[in-house]
CSV table of C-alpha atoms and ligand atoms in Angstrom, one decimal:
chain,number,residue,atom,x,y,z
A,26,UNK,CA,-16.4,25.3,-43.8
A,27,UNK,CA,-14.5,22.4,-42.5
A,28,UNK,CA,-14.2,18.4,-43.7
A,29,UNK,CA,-15.7,15.7,-41.4
A,30,UNK,CA,-12.3,14.2,-42.0
A,31,UNK,CA,-10.5,17.1,-40.9
A,32,UNK,CA,-12.2,17.5,-38.2
A,33,UNK,CA,-11.0,13.9,-37.1
A,34,UNK,CA,-7.9,14.7,-37.6
A,35,UNK,CA,-7.9,17.6,-35.4
A,36,UNK,CA,-9.4,15.7,-32.6
A,37,UNK,CA,-6.8,13.0,-33.2
A,38,UNK,CA,-3.9,15.4,-32.6
A,39,UNK,CA,-5.4,17.3,-29.8
A,40,UNK,CA,-6.0,13.5,-28.2
A,41,UNK,CA,-2.3,12.5,-29.2
A,42,UNK,CA,-0.7,15.2,-27.8
A,43,UNK,CA,-3.1,15.2,-24.2
A,44,UNK,CA,-1.9,11.4,-24.0
A,45,UNK,CA,1.7,11.6,-24.6
A,46,UNK,CA,1.8,14.4,-21.9
A,47,UNK,CA,0.0,12.9,-19.4
A,48,UNK,CA,1.8,9.6,-20.0
A,49,UNK,CA,5.1,11.7,-19.4
A,50,UNK,CA,3.9,13.2,-16.2
A,51,UNK,CA,2.8,9.9,-15.1
A,52,UNK,CA,6.3,8.6,-15.5
A,53,UNK,CA,8.2,11.7,-14.9
A,54,UNK,CA,8.6,10.4,-10.7
A,55,UNK,CA,10.5,7.5,-12.1
A,56,UNK,CA,13.2,10.0,-12.4
A,57,UNK,CA,14.7,8.8,-15.6
A,58,UNK,CA,13.6,11.7,-17.3
A,59,UNK,CA,16.3,14.1,-15.9
A,60,UNK,CA,15.2,17.1,-17.8
A,61,UNK,CA,12.7,20.2,-16.9
A,62,UNK,CA,9.3,19.7,-18.2
A,63,UNK,CA,6.8,22.2,-19.2
A,64,UNK,CA,3.5,20.8,-20.0
A,65,UNK,CA,0.9,22.0,-22.1
A,66,UNK,CA,-1.7,19.7,-21.0
A,67,UNK,CA,-5.0,22.3,-21.4
A,68,UNK,CA,-3.1,24.0,-24.4
A,69,UNK,CA,-3.1,22.1,-26.7
A,70,UNK,CA,-5.8,23.6,-29.1
A,71,UNK,CA,-3.4,26.4,-30.3
A,72,UNK,CA,-0.4,24.4,-31.7
A,73,UNK,CA,-3.0,21.9,-33.4
A,74,UNK,CA,-5.3,24.8,-34.9
A,75,UNK,CA,-2.0,26.2,-36.3
A,76,UNK,CA,-0.1,23.7,-37.3
A,77,UNK,CA,-3.8,23.2,-39.4
A,78,UNK,CA,-3.6,25.5,-41.2
A,79,UNK,CA,0.4,25.3,-42.5
A,80,UNK,CA,1.7,23.6,-45.3
A,81,UNK,CA,5.1,21.3,-45.8
A,82,UNK,CA,7.1,24.2,-46.7
A,83,UNK,CA,6.6,26.5,-43.8
A,84,UNK,CA,8.9,26.4,-40.9
A,85,UNK,CA,7.5,26.9,-37.1
A,86,UNK,CA,9.4,27.7,-33.8
A,87,UNK,CA,8.3,26.8,-30.5
A,88,UNK,CA,9.6,28.2,-27.0
A,89,UNK,CA,9.9,26.7,-23.2
A,90,UNK,CA,6.6,24.2,-23.5
A,91,UNK,CA,6.6,23.2,-26.7
A,92,UNK,CA,5.8,19.2,-26.8
A,93,UNK,CA,2.4,20.4,-28.6
A,94,UNK,CA,4.1,22.9,-31.1
A,95,UNK,CA,6.9,20.0,-32.2
A,96,UNK,CA,4.3,16.7,-32.1
A,97,UNK,CA,1.1,18.8,-33.9
A,98,UNK,CA,3.4,20.4,-36.7
A,99,UNK,CA,4.7,16.0,-36.9
A,100,UNK,CA,7.7,15.9,-34.8
A,101,UNK,CA,9.1,12.2,-34.0
A,102,UNK,CA,7.6,11.1,-31.4
A,103,UNK,CA,10.0,8.5,-30.3
A,104,UNK,CA,13.0,10.9,-31.0
A,105,UNK,CA,11.0,13.5,-28.7
A,106,UNK,CA,11.2,10.9,-25.9
A,107,UNK,CA,14.5,9.8,-26.4
A,108,UNK,CA,15.5,13.1,-26.1
A,109,UNK,CA,13.7,13.6,-22.9
A,110,UNK,CA,15.5,10.0,-21.8
A,111,UNK,CA,19.3,11.9,-22.6
A,112,UNK,CA,19.9,9.8,-25.3
A,113,UNK,CA,22.1,10.5,-29.0
A,114,UNK,CA,18.5,9.1,-30.8
A,115,UNK,CA,17.0,12.3,-29.1
A,116,UNK,CA,16.0,15.1,-32.0
A,117,UNK,CA,18.7,16.9,-30.6
A,118,UNK,CA,20.9,14.0,-29.7
A,119,UNK,CA,20.3,13.8,-26.1
A,120,UNK,CA,21.7,17.1,-25.3
A,121,UNK,CA,19.2,19.6,-25.0
A,122,UNK,CA,16.0,17.6,-22.8
A,123,UNK,CA,12.3,19.2,-23.1
A,124,UNK,CA,13.5,22.5,-24.0
A,125,UNK,CA,15.5,21.5,-27.1
A,126,UNK,CA,13.3,20.2,-29.9
A,127,UNK,CA,13.6,20.3,-33.5
A,128,UNK,CA,13.2,18.3,-36.5
A,129,UNK,CA,14.2,20.4,-39.2
A,130,UNK,CA,12.7,17.5,-41.8
A,131,UNK,CA,8.9,18.4,-41.2
A,132,UNK,CA,9.4,22.2,-40.8
A,133,UNK,CA,10.0,22.2,-36.5
A,134,UNK,CA,13.2,24.6,-36.6
A,135,UNK,CA,13.5,24.5,-32.7
A,136,UNK,CA,12.9,25.5,-29.3
A,137,UNK,CA,14.6,27.1,-26.5
A,138,UNK,CA,14.2,28.1,-22.8
A,139,UNK,CA,15.4,32.1,-23.2
A,140,UNK,CA,11.4,33.8,-23.0
A,141,UNK,CA,11.6,35.7,-26.4
A,142,UNK,CA,14.8,33.4,-28.1
A,143,UNK,CA,13.1,32.2,-31.0
A,144,UNK,CA,10.8,35.3,-32.2
A,145,UNK,CA,13.9,36.8,-33.5
A,146,UNK,CA,14.7,33.5,-35.1
A,147,UNK,CA,12.1,33.5,-36.9
A,148,UNK,CA,11.6,37.0,-38.1
A,149,UNK,CA,15.3,35.8,-39.3
A,150,UNK,CA,13.7,33.2,-41.2
A,151,UNK,CA,10.7,34.9,-42.4
A,152,UNK,CA,13.1,37.5,-44.3
A,153,UNK,CA,15.3,34.7,-46.1
A,154,UNK,CA,12.6,33.4,-46.9
A,155,UNK,CA,11.0,36.7,-48.7
A,156,UNK,CA,14.6,37.4,-50.0
A,157,UNK,CA,14.4,34.1,-51.9
A,158,UNK,CA,11.1,35.0,-53.4
A,159,UNK,CA,9.3,31.7,-51.3
A,160,UNK,CA,5.9,31.9,-50.8
A,161,UNK,CA,6.8,30.2,-47.4
A,162,UNK,CA,5.4,31.3,-44.1
A,163,UNK,CA,7.3,31.2,-40.2
A,164,UNK,CA,5.5,30.9,-37.3
A,165,UNK,CA,6.4,31.4,-33.6
A,166,UNK,CA,4.9,30.7,-30.7
A,167,UNK,CA,5.8,32.3,-27.5
A,168,UNK,CA,3.5,33.2,-24.2
A,169,UNK,CA,2.2,35.7,-22.8
A,170,UNK,CA,5.6,36.6,-20.6
A,171,UNK,CA,7.2,37.7,-23.4
A,172,UNK,CA,6.5,41.3,-23.6
A,173,UNK,CA,8.1,41.8,-20.5
A,174,UNK,CA,11.2,41.1,-23.1
A,175,UNK,CA,12.7,43.6,-25.2
A,176,UNK,CA,13.4,41.7,-28.1
A,177,UNK,CA,10.0,41.0,-28.9
A,178,UNK,CA,9.1,44.7,-29.6
A,179,UNK,CA,12.0,45.4,-31.4
A,180,UNK,CA,10.6,41.7,-33.7
A,181,UNK,CA,7.4,42.9,-34.0
A,182,UNK,CA,8.4,46.2,-35.2
A,183,UNK,CA,11.2,44.6,-37.3
A,184,UNK,CA,8.5,42.2,-39.2
A,185,UNK,CA,6.3,44.9,-39.6
A,186,UNK,CA,8.5,47.4,-41.4
A,187,UNK,CA,9.4,45.0,-44.0
A,188,UNK,CA,5.8,42.9,-44.2
A,189,UNK,CA,7.8,40.1,-43.9
A,190,UNK,CA,5.8,36.9,-44.0
A,191,UNK,CA,5.5,35.5,-40.1
A,192,UNK,CA,2.9,34.7,-37.8
A,193,UNK,CA,3.2,35.5,-34.3
A,194,UNK,CA,1.0,33.2,-31.9
A,195,UNK,CA,0.8,34.1,-28.3
A,196,UNK,CA,-0.2,31.5,-26.0
A,197,UNK,CA,-1.9,34.2,-23.4
A,198,UNK,CA,-2.5,31.8,-20.4
A,199,UNK,CA,-2.5,34.4,-17.6
A,200,UNK,CA,1.2,33.9,-16.2
A,201,UNK,CA,4.9,33.5,-16.1
A,202,UNK,CA,5.9,30.9,-13.4
A,203,UNK,CA,3.6,31.9,-10.5
A,204,UNK,CA,2.9,35.6,-11.6
A,205,UNK,CA,-0.3,36.7,-13.1
A,206,UNK,CA,-0.1,39.1,-15.9
A,207,UNK,CA,-2.1,41.7,-14.2
A,208,UNK,CA,0.6,41.7,-11.6
A,209,UNK,CA,3.3,42.6,-14.1
A,210,UNK,CA,1.5,44.6,-16.8
A,211,UNK,CA,-0.5,47.5,-16.8
A,212,UNK,CA,-4.1,46.3,-18.1
A,213,UNK,CA,-4.3,47.0,-21.8
A,214,UNK,CA,-5.0,43.9,-24.3
A,215,UNK,CA,-1.7,42.2,-25.7
A,216,UNK,CA,-3.0,42.0,-29.3
A,217,UNK,CA,-3.6,45.7,-29.3
A,218,UNK,CA,0.2,46.1,-28.5
A,219,UNK,CA,1.0,44.2,-31.3
A,220,UNK,CA,-2.0,46.7,-33.5
A,221,UNK,CA,0.6,49.6,-32.1
A,222,UNK,CA,3.3,48.3,-33.2
A,223,UNK,CA,1.7,48.3,-37.1
A,224,UNK,CA,0.6,44.6,-37.3
A,225,UNK,CA,-2.6,43.1,-38.6
A,226,UNK,CA,-4.0,41.3,-35.0
A,227,UNK,CA,-6.6,39.6,-33.8
A,228,UNK,CA,-7.5,37.7,-30.4
A,229,UNK,CA,-9.8,34.6,-30.3
A,230,UNK,CA,-10.2,31.6,-27.9
A,231,UNK,CA,-7.5,29.0,-27.2
A,232,UNK,CA,-9.2,26.3,-26.5
A,233,UNK,CA,-11.4,25.9,-29.5
A,234,UNK,CA,-9.5,24.6,-32.0
A,235,UNK,CA,-11.5,25.5,-34.9
A,236,UNK,CA,-11.4,29.3,-34.0
A,237,UNK,CA,-7.9,29.0,-33.8
A,238,UNK,CA,-7.5,26.9,-37.1
A,239,UNK,CA,-9.5,30.2,-38.9
A,240,UNK,CA,-7.5,32.7,-37.3
A,241,UNK,CA,-4.2,31.2,-38.3
A,242,UNK,CA,-5.9,30.4,-42.2
A,243,UNK,CA,-6.3,34.0,-42.5
A,244,UNK,CA,-2.7,35.0,-41.3
A,245,UNK,CA,-1.4,32.3,-43.5
A,246,UNK,CA,-3.4,33.7,-46.5
A,247,UNK,CA,-2.5,37.2,-45.7
A,248,UNK,CA,1.6,36.1,-45.1
A,249,UNK,CA,1.5,34.1,-48.3
A,250,UNK,CA,-0.4,37.2,-50.2
A,251,UNK,CA,2.6,39.6,-49.6
A,252,UNK,CA,0.2,41.4,-46.8
A,253,UNK,CA,2.6,40.8,-43.7
A,254,UNK,CA,3.1,39.7,-40.8
A,255,UNK,CA,0.1,39.1,-38.3
A,256,UNK,CA,-0.2,38.2,-34.5
A,257,UNK,CA,-3.0,35.9,-32.8
A,258,UNK,CA,-3.5,36.1,-29.2
A,259,UNK,CA,-4.7,33.3,-27.8
A,260,UNK,CA,-6.4,33.0,-24.8
A,261,UNK,CA,-5.5,29.7,-23.0
A,262,UNK,CA,-4.8,28.0,-19.6
A,263,UNK,CA,-2.1,25.6,-18.3
A,264,UNK,CA,-3.6,23.3,-15.9
A,265,UNK,CA,-0.5,21.3,-14.4
A,266,UNK,CA,2.6,23.5,-12.4
A,267,UNK,CA,4.7,25.8,-14.3
A,268,UNK,CA,7.6,23.5,-14.6
A,269,UNK,CA,6.6,20.0,-14.0
A,270,UNK,CA,4.5,17.2,-13.9
A,271,UNK,CA,2.3,18.0,-10.9
A,272,UNK,CA,-0.4,19.8,-9.6
A,273,UNK,CA,0.3,23.0,-8.1
A,274,UNK,CA,-2.8,24.7,-7.0
A,275,UNK,CA,-2.1,24.4,-3.5
A,276,UNK,CA,0.4,27.2,-3.6
A,277,UNK,CA,-1.9,29.5,-3.3
A,278,UNK,CA,-1.1,32.0,-6.7
A,279,UNK,CA,-4.3,31.3,-8.6
A,280,UNK,CA,-7.6,32.0,-7.5
A,281,UNK,CA,-9.6,29.1,-6.1
A,282,UNK,CA,-11.6,27.9,-8.9
A,283,UNK,CA,-9.9,29.2,-11.6
A,284,UNK,CA,-8.5,25.7,-12.4
A,285,UNK,CA,-11.7,24.1,-12.3
A,286,UNK,CA,-12.9,27.0,-14.7
A,287,UNK,CA,-10.4,26.4,-17.1
A,288,UNK,CA,-10.8,22.4,-16.9
A,289,UNK,CA,-14.7,22.8,-18.2
A,290,UNK,CA,-13.7,24.7,-21.1
A,291,UNK,CA,-11.2,21.7,-21.7
A,292,UNK,CA,-10.1,21.9,-25.6
A,293,UNK,CA,-10.4,18.1,-25.9
A,294,UNK,CA,-13.6,17.5,-24.4
A,295,UNK,CA,-15.4,20.0,-25.4
A,296,UNK,CA,-14.3,18.8,-29.0
A,297,UNK,CA,-14.6,15.3,-28.6
A,298,UNK,CA,-18.4,16.3,-27.2
A,299,UNK,CA,-19.3,18.6,-30.4
A,300,UNK,CA,-17.8,15.7,-32.9
A,301,UNK,CA,-20.0,13.2,-31.2
A,302,UNK,CA,-23.0,15.1,-31.5
A,303,UNK,CA,-22.5,16.0,-35.2
A,304,UNK,CA,-22.0,12.3,-35.7
A,305,UNK,CA,-18.3,12.9,-37.1
A,306,UNK,CA,-17.1,10.7,-34.5
A,307,UNK,CA,-18.6,7.7,-32.6
A,308,UNK,CA,-17.5,6.5,-29.3
A,309,UNK,CA,-16.0,3.5,-30.7
A,310,UNK,CA,-14.1,5.2,-32.8
A,311,UNK,CA,-12.7,7.4,-29.4
A,312,UNK,CA,-11.9,4.2,-27.9
A,313,UNK,CA,-10.2,2.7,-30.5
A,314,UNK,CA,-8.2,6.1,-31.2
A,315,UNK,CA,-7.1,6.0,-27.1
A,316,UNK,CA,-5.8,2.0,-28.0
A,317,UNK,CA,-4.0,2.9,-31.0
A,318,UNK,CA,-2.3,6.4,-29.7
A,319,UNK,CA,-1.4,4.2,-26.4
A,320,UNK,CA,0.7,1.9,-27.6
A,321,UNK,CA,2.3,4.5,-30.0
A,322,UNK,CA,3.1,5.8,-26.8
A,323,UNK,CA,4.4,3.0,-24.9
A,324,UNK,CA,6.7,2.2,-28.4
A,325,UNK,CA,8.0,5.3,-28.2
A,326,UNK,CA,8.8,4.7,-24.5
A,327,UNK,CA,10.4,1.2,-25.5
A,328,UNK,CA,12.4,3.4,-28.3
A,329,UNK,CA,13.6,6.0,-25.7
A,330,UNK,CA,14.9,3.6,-22.9
A,331,UNK,CA,16.5,1.3,-25.2
A,332,UNK,CA,18.8,4.6,-27.0
A,333,UNK,CA,22.7,5.3,-26.4
A,334,UNK,CA,23.6,7.5,-24.1
A,335,UNK,CA,25.6,10.1,-26.2
A,336,UNK,CA,29.6,9.5,-25.5
A,337,UNK,CA,31.4,11.9,-24.4
A,338,UNK,CA,32.7,13.4,-27.6
A,339,UNK,CA,29.5,13.5,-28.8
A,340,UNK,CA,28.0,15.7,-25.8
A,341,UNK,CA,30.7,18.6,-26.9
A,342,UNK,CA,29.2,18.4,-30.5
A,343,UNK,CA,26.9,21.7,-31.8
A,344,UNK,CA,27.2,23.4,-27.9
A,345,UNK,CA,27.4,27.0,-28.2
A,346,UNK,CA,27.1,29.6,-25.4
B,403,TPP,C1,15.2,35.6,-20.8
B,403,TPP,C2,14.6,34.9,-19.5
B,403,TPP,N1,14.0,35.3,-18.6
B,403,TPP,C3,13.5,34.4,-17.4
B,403,TPP,C4,13.6,33.3,-17.8
B,403,TPP,C5,12.5,32.5,-16.9
B,403,TPP,N2,11.5,31.6,-17.4
B,403,TPP,C6,11.2,30.8,-17.8
B,403,TPP,S1,9.7,30.3,-17.9
B,403,TPP,C7,9.2,31.7,-17.6
B,403,TPP,C8,7.7,32.3,-17.9
B,403,TPP,C9,7.4,32.5,-19.0
B,403,TPP,O1,5.6,32.7,-19.0
B,403,TPP,P1,5.5,32.9,-20.9
B,403,TPP,O2,6.1,33.5,-21.6
B,403,TPP,O3,3.9,33.5,-20.3
B,403,TPP,O4,5.1,31.4,-21.0
B,403,TPP,P2,4.2,30.1,-20.1
B,403,TPP,O5,5.3,29.0,-19.1
B,403,TPP,O6,3.0,30.7,-19.5
B,403,TPP,O7,3.9,29.4,-21.1
B,403,TPP,C10,10.3,32.4,-17.3
B,403,TPP,C11,10.3,34.0,-16.7
B,403,TPP,C12,13.9,32.5,-19.0
B,403,TPP,N3,14.1,31.1,-19.1
B,403,TPP,N4,14.6,34.1,-20.0
B,404,MG,MG1,2.5,32.4,-19.8
């Protein structure tokens, strides 16, 4: 059972992330945000549903498409925007941009552009928490593309062997850049690959926020109870181009009508309709929520634009590689 207040909170999160990313897409062409940007418009319910199942003590890792992961976890919006504008006030000091988000104060331990790069980090975090005898959980989000990286298999194997409290959240949007999953991998469900590594695994509809939340609650309960890792494969779809603010269907790498079909299964409007029908939400509350979030977004843009460019000395700090 889910309470009305929790449903409203899930809706608010979905709406906020959608409006934030649409605003970013609108302003990207001003060319003041100079970093590559992978938007998660269409995929928001995964991060929102998973985050709703976590406690403040848990830790989360994202990937290159991490705005939703960061925001759903409670990452600071002004500091996200300042990061995108390359300012010292940014969550990564303005050095990283969209693919290097971090906010340890809320347990968001980082995102990186390297496909699969944060998967072993989450396993390491889970190992550390286990050794410290803590009842905390590590979560890592990654895409279907990760199954072409060896590190995912090593990480799944290790996590299963040691029954670590880690949740692997695979956002299966069916594509890696311009290439369909069927052109990259033989036909077999991704969650069954995880099962073959000995993990408890499940799949679900990544566009239905309450379904995602329920799966994540199951995974969190298992991890906290000492039952080890869980792998969740969540089906979803990216609406915009792989990297950037535009739609790119004219390139022809996606079948005609596929985007429209997924847009009909929009995680936000579906949930909005459901809550309106159930009387959990009123049309006035929807309008007010849009206004309030719109003002928050404007204020965050103002903060970012008026930030301080990092000094030459600062730019070299904390850089590795
Ligand atoms: C190790 C590595 N290989 C290749 C790339 C280039 N690259 C960046 S994003 C991406 C697609 C990843 O697809 P997926 O994991 O399914 O995530 P999605 O973009 O669909 O959310 C690729 C191949 C990279 N960043 N890192
Ligand atoms: Mg993908």
